[in-house]
PDB file of C-alpha atoms in Angstrom:
ATOM      1  CA  MET A 150      20.204 131.165  81.642  1.00 45.00           C
ATOM      2  CA  ASP A 151      18.935 132.428  78.301  1.00 64.00           C
ATOM      3  CA  LEU A 152      20.746 135.384  76.835  1.00 77.00           C
ATOM      4  CA  ASN A 153      18.541 138.250  75.661  1.00 89.00           C
ATOM      5  CA  VAL A 154      20.256 139.243  72.435  1.00 91.00           C
ATOM      6  CA  GLY A 155      18.412 142.548  72.115  1.00 93.00           C
ATOM      7  CA  LYS A 156      19.483 143.715  75.569  1.00 95.00           C
ATOM      8  CA  VAL A 157      23.118 142.772  74.935  1.00 93.00           C
ATOM      9  CA  ILE A 158      23.098 144.721  71.685  1.00 93.00           C
ATOM     10  CA  GLU A 159      21.343 147.663  73.315  1.00 94.00           C
ATOM     11  CA  ARG A 160      24.008 147.815  76.018  1.00 93.00           C
ATOM     12  CA  ALA A 161      26.800 147.806  73.400  1.00 93.00           C
ATOM     13  CA  VAL A 162      25.063 150.452  71.271  1.00 94.00           C
ATOM     14  CA  ARG A 163      24.397 152.756  74.207  1.00 93.00           C
ATOM     15  CA  ARG A 164      28.029 152.500  75.331  1.00 92.00           C
ATOM     16  CA  ASP A 165      29.129 153.547  71.871  1.00 89.00           C
ATOM     17  CA  HIS A 166      29.506 157.230  71.037  1.00 88.00           C
ATOM     18  CA  MET A 167      27.474 156.945  67.816  1.00 87.00           C
ATOM     19  CA  GLY A 168      23.895 157.203  69.069  1.00 90.00           C
ATOM     20  CA  ILE A 169      20.666 155.643  67.860  1.00 94.00           C
ATOM     21  CA  SER A 170      19.909 158.187  65.118  1.00 94.00           C
ATOM     22  CA  ALA A 171      23.362 157.930  63.572  1.00 94.00           C
ATOM     23  CA  LEU A 172      23.242 154.146  63.785  1.00 95.00           C
ATOM     24  CA  SER A 173      19.846 154.047  62.099  1.00 95.00           C
ATOM     25  CA  ARG A 174      21.139 156.237  59.259  1.00 95.00           C
ATOM     26  CA  LYS A 175      24.227 154.078  58.876  1.00 94.00           C
ATOM     27  CA  LEU A 176      22.168 150.873  58.741  1.00 95.00           C
ATOM     28  CA  HIS A 177      19.473 152.459  56.523  1.00 95.00           C
ATOM     29  CA  VAL A 178      16.698 151.540  58.965  1.00 96.00           C
ATOM     30  CA  SER A 179      14.372 153.599  61.131  1.00 96.00           C
ATOM     31  CA  ARG A 180      15.068 154.363  64.768  1.00 96.00           C
ATOM     32  CA  ARG A 181      11.913 152.417  65.584  1.00 97.00           C
ATOM     33  CA  THR A 182      13.456 149.328  63.970  1.00 96.00           C
ATOM     34  CA  ILE A 183      16.514 149.628  66.184  1.00 96.00           C
ATOM     35  CA  TYR A 184      14.345 149.965  69.276  1.00 96.00           C
ATOM     36  CA  ASN A 185      12.382 146.908  68.139  1.00 96.00           C
ATOM     37  CA  TRP A 186      15.657 144.991  67.796  1.00 95.00           C
ATOM     38  CA  PHE A 187      16.511 145.949  71.377  1.00 95.00           C
ATOM     39  CA  ASP A 188      13.245 144.318  72.504  1.00 95.00           C
ATOM     40  CA  GLN A 189      13.884 141.054  70.646  1.00 93.00           C
ATOM     41  CA  GLU A 190      15.122 138.014  72.559  1.00 92.00           C
ATOM     42  CA  SER A 191      16.842 136.721  69.438  1.00 90.00           C
ATOM     43  CA  LEU A 192      18.096 138.375  66.264  1.00 91.00           C
ATOM     44  CA  SER A 193      19.524 137.018  63.057  1.00 90.00           C
ATOM     45  CA  PHE A 194      23.267 136.674  62.849  1.00 88.00           C
ATOM     46  CA  GLU A 195      23.256 139.074  59.897  1.00 90.00           C
ATOM     47  CA  ILE A 196      21.679 141.873  61.961  1.00 93.00           C
ATOM     48  CA  ILE A 197      24.104 141.280  64.820  1.00 91.00           C
ATOM     49  CA  CYS A 198      27.035 141.556  62.409  1.00 90.00           C
ATOM     50  CA  LYS A 199      25.651 144.684  60.731  1.00 93.00           C
ATOM     51  CA  ILE A 200      25.269 146.424  64.080  1.00 94.00           C
ATOM     52  CA  GLY A 201      28.710 145.260  65.169  1.00 92.00           C
ATOM     53  CA  ASN A 202      30.286 146.571  61.975  1.00 92.00           C
ATOM     54  CA  ALA A 203      28.472 149.885  62.273  1.00 94.00           C
ATOM     55  CA  ILE A 204      29.596 150.553  65.845  1.00 94.00           C
ATOM     56  CA  LYS A 205      32.915 148.719  65.390  1.00 92.00           C
ATOM     57  CA  TYR A 206      32.125 146.251  68.165  1.00 91.00           C
ATOM     58  CA  ASP A 207      33.006 142.554  68.259  1.00 89.00           C
ATOM     59  CA  PHE A 208      30.012 140.547  69.443  1.00 89.00           C
ATOM     60  CA  SER A 209      31.887 137.229  69.250  1.00 86.00           C
ATOM     61  CA  LYS A 210      32.503 137.293  73.009  1.00 88.00           C
ATOM     62  CA  GLU A 211      28.794 137.722  73.765  1.00 88.00           C
ATOM     63  CA  PHE A 212      27.605 135.198  71.166  1.00 85.00           C
ATOM     64  CA  PRO A 213      30.422 132.635  70.795  1.00 85.00           C
ATOM     65  CA  ASP A 214      28.073 129.841  69.679  1.00 84.00           C
ATOM     66  CA  ASP A 215      26.742 131.823  66.723  1.00 80.00           C
ATOM     67  CA  PHE A 216      30.204 132.840  65.588  1.00 78.00           C
ATOM     68  CA  ALA A 217      31.536 129.286  66.036  1.00 80.00           C
ATOM     69  CA  ARG A 218      28.656 127.937  63.939  1.00 80.00           C
ATOM     70  CA  ILE A 219      29.385 130.425  61.168  1.00 76.00           C
ATOM     71  CA  ASP A 220      33.109 129.625  61.332  1.00 67.00           C
ATOM     72  CA  ASP A 221      32.262 125.929  60.962  1.00 68.00           C
ATOM     73  CA  GLU A 222      30.026 126.648  57.967  1.00 69.00           C
ATOM     74  CA  ILE A 223      32.729 128.730  56.328  1.00 69.00           C
ATOM     75  CA  GLY A 224      35.300 126.040  57.039  1.00 66.00           C
ATOM     76  CA  SER A 225      33.152 123.299  55.532  1.00 64.00           C
ATOM     77  CA  ASN A 226      32.455 125.447  52.468  1.00 60.00           C
ATOM     78  CA  MET A 227      36.170 126.079  52.072  1.00 64.00           C
ATOM     79  CA  ASN A 228      36.852 122.336  52.368  1.00 60.00           C
ATOM     80  CA  GLN A 229      34.283 121.602  49.681  1.00 59.00           C
ATOM     81  CA  PHE A 230      35.897 124.213  47.466  1.00 58.00           C
ATOM     82  CA  THR A 231      39.479 123.069  48.007  1.00 59.00           C
ATOM     83  CA  ASN A 232      38.680 119.337  47.835  1.00 59.00           C
ATOM     84  CA  GLY A 233      37.263 119.697  44.348  1.00 56.00           C
ATOM     85  CA  ASP A 234      39.018 118.655  41.161  1.00 50.00           C
ATOM     86  CA  ASN A 235      41.156 121.797  41.072  1.00 51.00           C
ATOM     87  CA  SER A 236      42.596 121.621  44.594  1.00 54.00           C
ATOM     88  CA  SER A 237      46.244 121.106  43.685  1.00 60.00           C
ATOM     89  CA  PRO A 238      48.395 123.623  41.836  1.00 60.00           C
ATOM     90  CA  GLU A 239      49.224 120.996  39.202  1.00 65.00           C
ATOM     91  CA  SER A 240      45.595 120.340  38.357  1.00 68.00           C
ATOM     92  CA  PHE A 241      44.916 124.080  38.334  1.00 66.00           C
ATOM     93  CA  SER A 242      47.803 124.577  35.920  1.00 71.00           C
ATOM     94  CA  SER A 243      46.575 121.783  33.653  1.00 79.00           C
ATOM     95  CA  SER A 244      43.080 123.263  33.762  1.00 81.00           C
ATOM     96  CA  VAL A 245      44.428 126.653  32.718  1.00 84.00           C
ATOM     97  CA  ASN A 246      46.377 125.041  29.891  1.00 86.00           C
ATOM     98  CA  TYR A 247      43.313 123.101  28.770  1.00 86.00           C
ATOM     99  CA  TRP A 248      41.146 126.221  28.514  1.00 88.00           C
ATOM    100  CA  MET A 249      43.951 128.260  26.961  1.00 90.00           C
ATOM    101  CA  ASN A 250      44.451 125.639  24.233  1.00 90.00           C
ATOM    102  CA  LYS A 251      40.710 125.394  23.668  1.00 92.00           C
ATOM    103  CA  TYR A 252      40.504 129.182  23.317  1.00 91.00           C
ATOM    104  CA  ILE A 253      43.394 129.266  20.845  1.00 93.00           C
ATOM    105  CA  LYS A 254      41.818 126.522  18.705  1.00 93.00           C
ATOM    106  CA  LEU A 255      38.472 128.310  18.661  1.00 93.00           C
ATOM    107  CA  LEU A 256      40.162 131.581  17.785  1.00 93.00           C
ATOM    108  CA  GLU A 257      42.012 129.928  14.904  1.00 92.00           C
ATOM    109  CA  LYS A 258      38.756 128.417  13.600  1.00 91.00           C
ATOM    110  CA  TYR A 259      37.046 131.788  13.886  1.00 91.00           C
ATOM    111  CA  ASN A 260      39.846 133.512  11.972  1.00 90.00           C
ATOM    112  CA  GLU A 261      39.707 130.812   9.309  1.00 89.00           C
ATOM    113  CA  LEU A 262      35.960 131.312   8.890  1.00 89.00           C
ATOM    114  CA  LEU A 263      36.449 135.061   8.640  1.00 88.00           C
ATOM    115  CA  SER A 264      39.144 134.657   6.008  1.00 86.00           C
ATOM    116  CA  HIS A 265      36.820 132.477   3.886  1.00 84.00           C
ATOM    117  CA  LYS A 266      33.906 134.838   4.283  1.00 79.00           C
ATOM    118  CA  PHE A 267      35.919 138.006   3.625  1.00 77.00           C
ATOM    119  CA  PRO A 268      38.870 137.084   1.387  1.00 72.00           C
ATOM    120  CA  THR A 269      41.574 139.706   1.126  1.00 64.00           C
TER     121      THR A 269
END
């Protein structure tokens, strides 16, 4: 059975105390847009999340596949980030020391150039 995303969202919105006009103002869209969303069989994950945040409703129970897919994407992005060259605290510390020493050397060169250009 295919799930009609628009109808599920409409049911959640209508159960909420906010109302269509208030929701449209909060999302910065027209009421017509919200009604059009209700008629859609599928909506982007971003729109689902925006509506959920606006009415403080968790759609993860209604759309577990979408939320699982996003969780997997976030997890893989986090793995790519943490498996980089700076994943361990030791390498992070050495990286900080490297850039700190580089900055100090450049600052010393800059001060030396200034002292030659503007002798005191």
